[in-house]
C-alpha cells in the first residue's frame, strides 16, 4: 500500500457487518484518487478510482436507490 498522504472522507456501516471506508489519496503529482476499502470480517477489498469513475459509479448508485423507494 502507498504511503501517499490521505484525507479521510467517511465511513459507512453496511448490511451484514460490512464497513465501507472512503479516503482521498494525494499522490503529489497532481493526481488524487478515491480509495474505497470494503471490510467483510477479516477480508479487505481495496479499490482506487479516479473522479470520472467515481462520478459514474455514484450516479448509477443514486439511480438504483431512487428506484427502490417505492418497493419498501
PDB file of C-alpha atoms in Angstrom:
ATOM      1  CA  UNK A   1       0.000   0.000   0.000  1.00  0.00           C
ATOM      2  CA  UNK A   2       1.162   3.517  -0.731  1.00  0.00           C
ATOM      3  CA  UNK A   3       2.496   5.981   1.831  1.00  0.00           C
ATOM      4  CA  UNK A   4       0.986   8.952  -0.051  1.00  0.00           C
ATOM      5  CA  UNK A   5      -0.916  11.423   2.153  1.00  0.00           C
ATOM      6  CA  UNK A   6      -4.574  10.610   2.640  1.00  0.00           C
ATOM      7  CA  UNK A   7      -7.632  12.549   3.756  1.00  0.00           C
ATOM      8  CA  UNK A   8     -10.419  10.629   5.434  1.00  0.00           C
ATOM      9  CA  UNK A   9     -13.768  11.258   3.776  1.00  0.00           C
ATOM     10  CA  UNK A  10     -16.046   8.966   5.731  1.00  0.00           C
ATOM     11  CA  UNK A  11     -17.105   5.504   6.746  1.00  0.00           C
ATOM     12  CA  UNK A  12     -20.382   3.647   6.257  1.00  0.00           C
ATOM     13  CA  UNK A  13     -21.765   0.655   8.125  1.00  0.00           C
ATOM     14  CA  UNK A  14     -23.367  -1.619   5.526  1.00  0.00           C
ATOM     15  CA  UNK A  15     -25.598  -4.687   5.928  1.00  0.00           C
ATOM     16  CA  UNK A  16     -24.137  -7.981   7.136  1.00  0.00           C
ATOM     17  CA  UNK A  17     -21.434  -6.363   9.298  1.00  0.00           C
ATOM     18  CA  UNK A  18     -19.612  -4.788   6.381  1.00  0.00           C
ATOM     19  CA  UNK A  19     -17.844  -1.438   6.579  1.00  0.00           C
ATOM     20  CA  UNK A  20     -17.036   0.859   3.680  1.00  0.00           C
ATOM     21  CA  UNK A  21     -14.344   3.486   4.173  1.00  0.00           C
ATOM     22  CA  UNK A  22     -13.541   6.311   1.745  1.00  0.00           C
ATOM     23  CA  UNK A  23     -10.243   8.208   1.674  1.00  0.00           C
ATOM     24  CA  UNK A  24      -8.726  10.650  -0.781  1.00  0.00           C
ATOM     25  CA  UNK A  25      -5.151   9.677  -1.675  1.00  0.00           C
ATOM     26  CA  UNK A  26      -2.912  12.504  -2.911  1.00  0.00           C
ATOM     27  CA  UNK A  27      -0.013  11.222  -4.963  1.00  0.00           C
ATOM     28  CA  UNK A  28       1.679  14.644  -5.091  1.00  0.00           C
ATOM     29  CA  UNK A  29       1.957  14.711  -8.881  1.00  0.00           C
ATOM     30  CA  UNK A  30      -1.414  16.412  -9.115  1.00  0.00           C
ATOM     31  CA  UNK A  31      -3.197  13.060  -9.176  1.00  0.00           C
ATOM     32  CA  UNK A  32      -5.657  12.260  -6.421  1.00  0.00           C
ATOM     33  CA  UNK A  33      -7.691   9.065  -6.269  1.00  0.00           C
ATOM     34  CA  UNK A  34     -10.602   7.909  -4.158  1.00  0.00           C
ATOM     35  CA  UNK A  35      -9.697   4.796  -2.168  1.00  0.00           C
ATOM     36  CA  UNK A  36     -12.618   2.568  -1.226  1.00  0.00           C
ATOM     37  CA  UNK A  37     -11.890  -0.022   1.437  1.00  0.00           C
ATOM     38  CA  UNK A  38     -14.599  -2.618   1.942  1.00  0.00           C
ATOM     39  CA  UNK A  39     -14.204  -4.761   5.038  1.00  0.00           C
ATOM     40  CA  UNK A  40     -16.057  -8.062   5.349  1.00  0.00           C
ATOM     41  CA  UNK A  41     -14.911  -9.689   8.577  1.00  0.00           C
ATOM     42  CA  UNK A  42     -11.168 -10.305   8.146  1.00  0.00           C
ATOM     43  CA  UNK A  43     -11.300  -9.769   4.370  1.00  0.00           C
ATOM     44  CA  UNK A  44     -10.491  -6.404   2.765  1.00  0.00           C
ATOM     45  CA  UNK A  45     -11.177  -5.248  -0.787  1.00  0.00           C
ATOM     46  CA  UNK A  46      -9.418  -2.029  -1.789  1.00  0.00           C
ATOM     47  CA  UNK A  47     -10.128  -0.036  -4.944  1.00  0.00           C
ATOM     48  CA  UNK A  48      -8.612   3.265  -6.039  1.00  0.00           C
ATOM     49  CA  UNK A  49     -10.678   5.122  -8.625  1.00  0.00           C
ATOM     50  CA  UNK A  50     -10.444   8.449 -10.414  1.00  0.00           C
ATOM     51  CA  UNK A  51     -13.010  11.244 -10.310  1.00  0.00           C
ATOM     52  CA  UNK A  52     -14.677  10.256 -13.598  1.00  0.00           C
ATOM     53  CA  UNK A  53     -15.186   6.674 -12.433  1.00  0.00           C
ATOM     54  CA  UNK A  54     -16.454   7.872  -9.026  1.00  0.00           C
ATOM     55  CA  UNK A  55     -18.981  10.163 -10.725  1.00  0.00           C
ATOM     56  CA  UNK A  56     -20.329   7.395 -12.987  1.00  0.00           C
ATOM     57  CA  UNK A  57     -20.441   4.872 -10.150  1.00  0.00           C
ATOM     58  CA  UNK A  58     -22.089   7.357  -7.798  1.00  0.00           C
ATOM     59  CA  UNK A  59     -24.772   8.249 -10.359  1.00  0.00           C
ATOM     60  CA  UNK A  60     -25.524   4.586 -11.001  1.00  0.00           C
ATOM     61  CA  UNK A  61     -25.970   4.016  -7.251  1.00  0.00           C
ATOM     62  CA  UNK A  62     -28.231   7.078  -6.926  1.00  0.00           C
ATOM     63  CA  UNK A  63     -30.357   5.895  -9.858  1.00  0.00           C
ATOM     64  CA  UNK A  64     -30.672   2.430  -8.318  1.00  0.00           C
ATOM     65  CA  UNK A  65     -31.558   3.848  -4.880  1.00  0.00           C
ATOM     66  CA  UNK A  66     -34.224   6.127  -6.371  1.00  0.00           C
ATOM     67  CA  UNK A  67     -35.854   3.086  -7.991  1.00  0.00           C
ATOM     68  CA  UNK A  68     -36.003   1.283  -4.636  1.00  0.00           C
ATOM     69  CA  UNK A  69     -38.057   3.958  -2.857  1.00  0.00           C
ATOM     70  CA  UNK A  70     -41.455   2.549  -3.893  1.00  0.00           C
ATOM     71  CA  UNK A  71     -40.507  -1.055  -3.167  1.00  0.00           C
ATOM     72  CA  UNK A  72     -40.302  -0.819   0.638  1.00  0.00           C
TER      73      UNK A  72
END
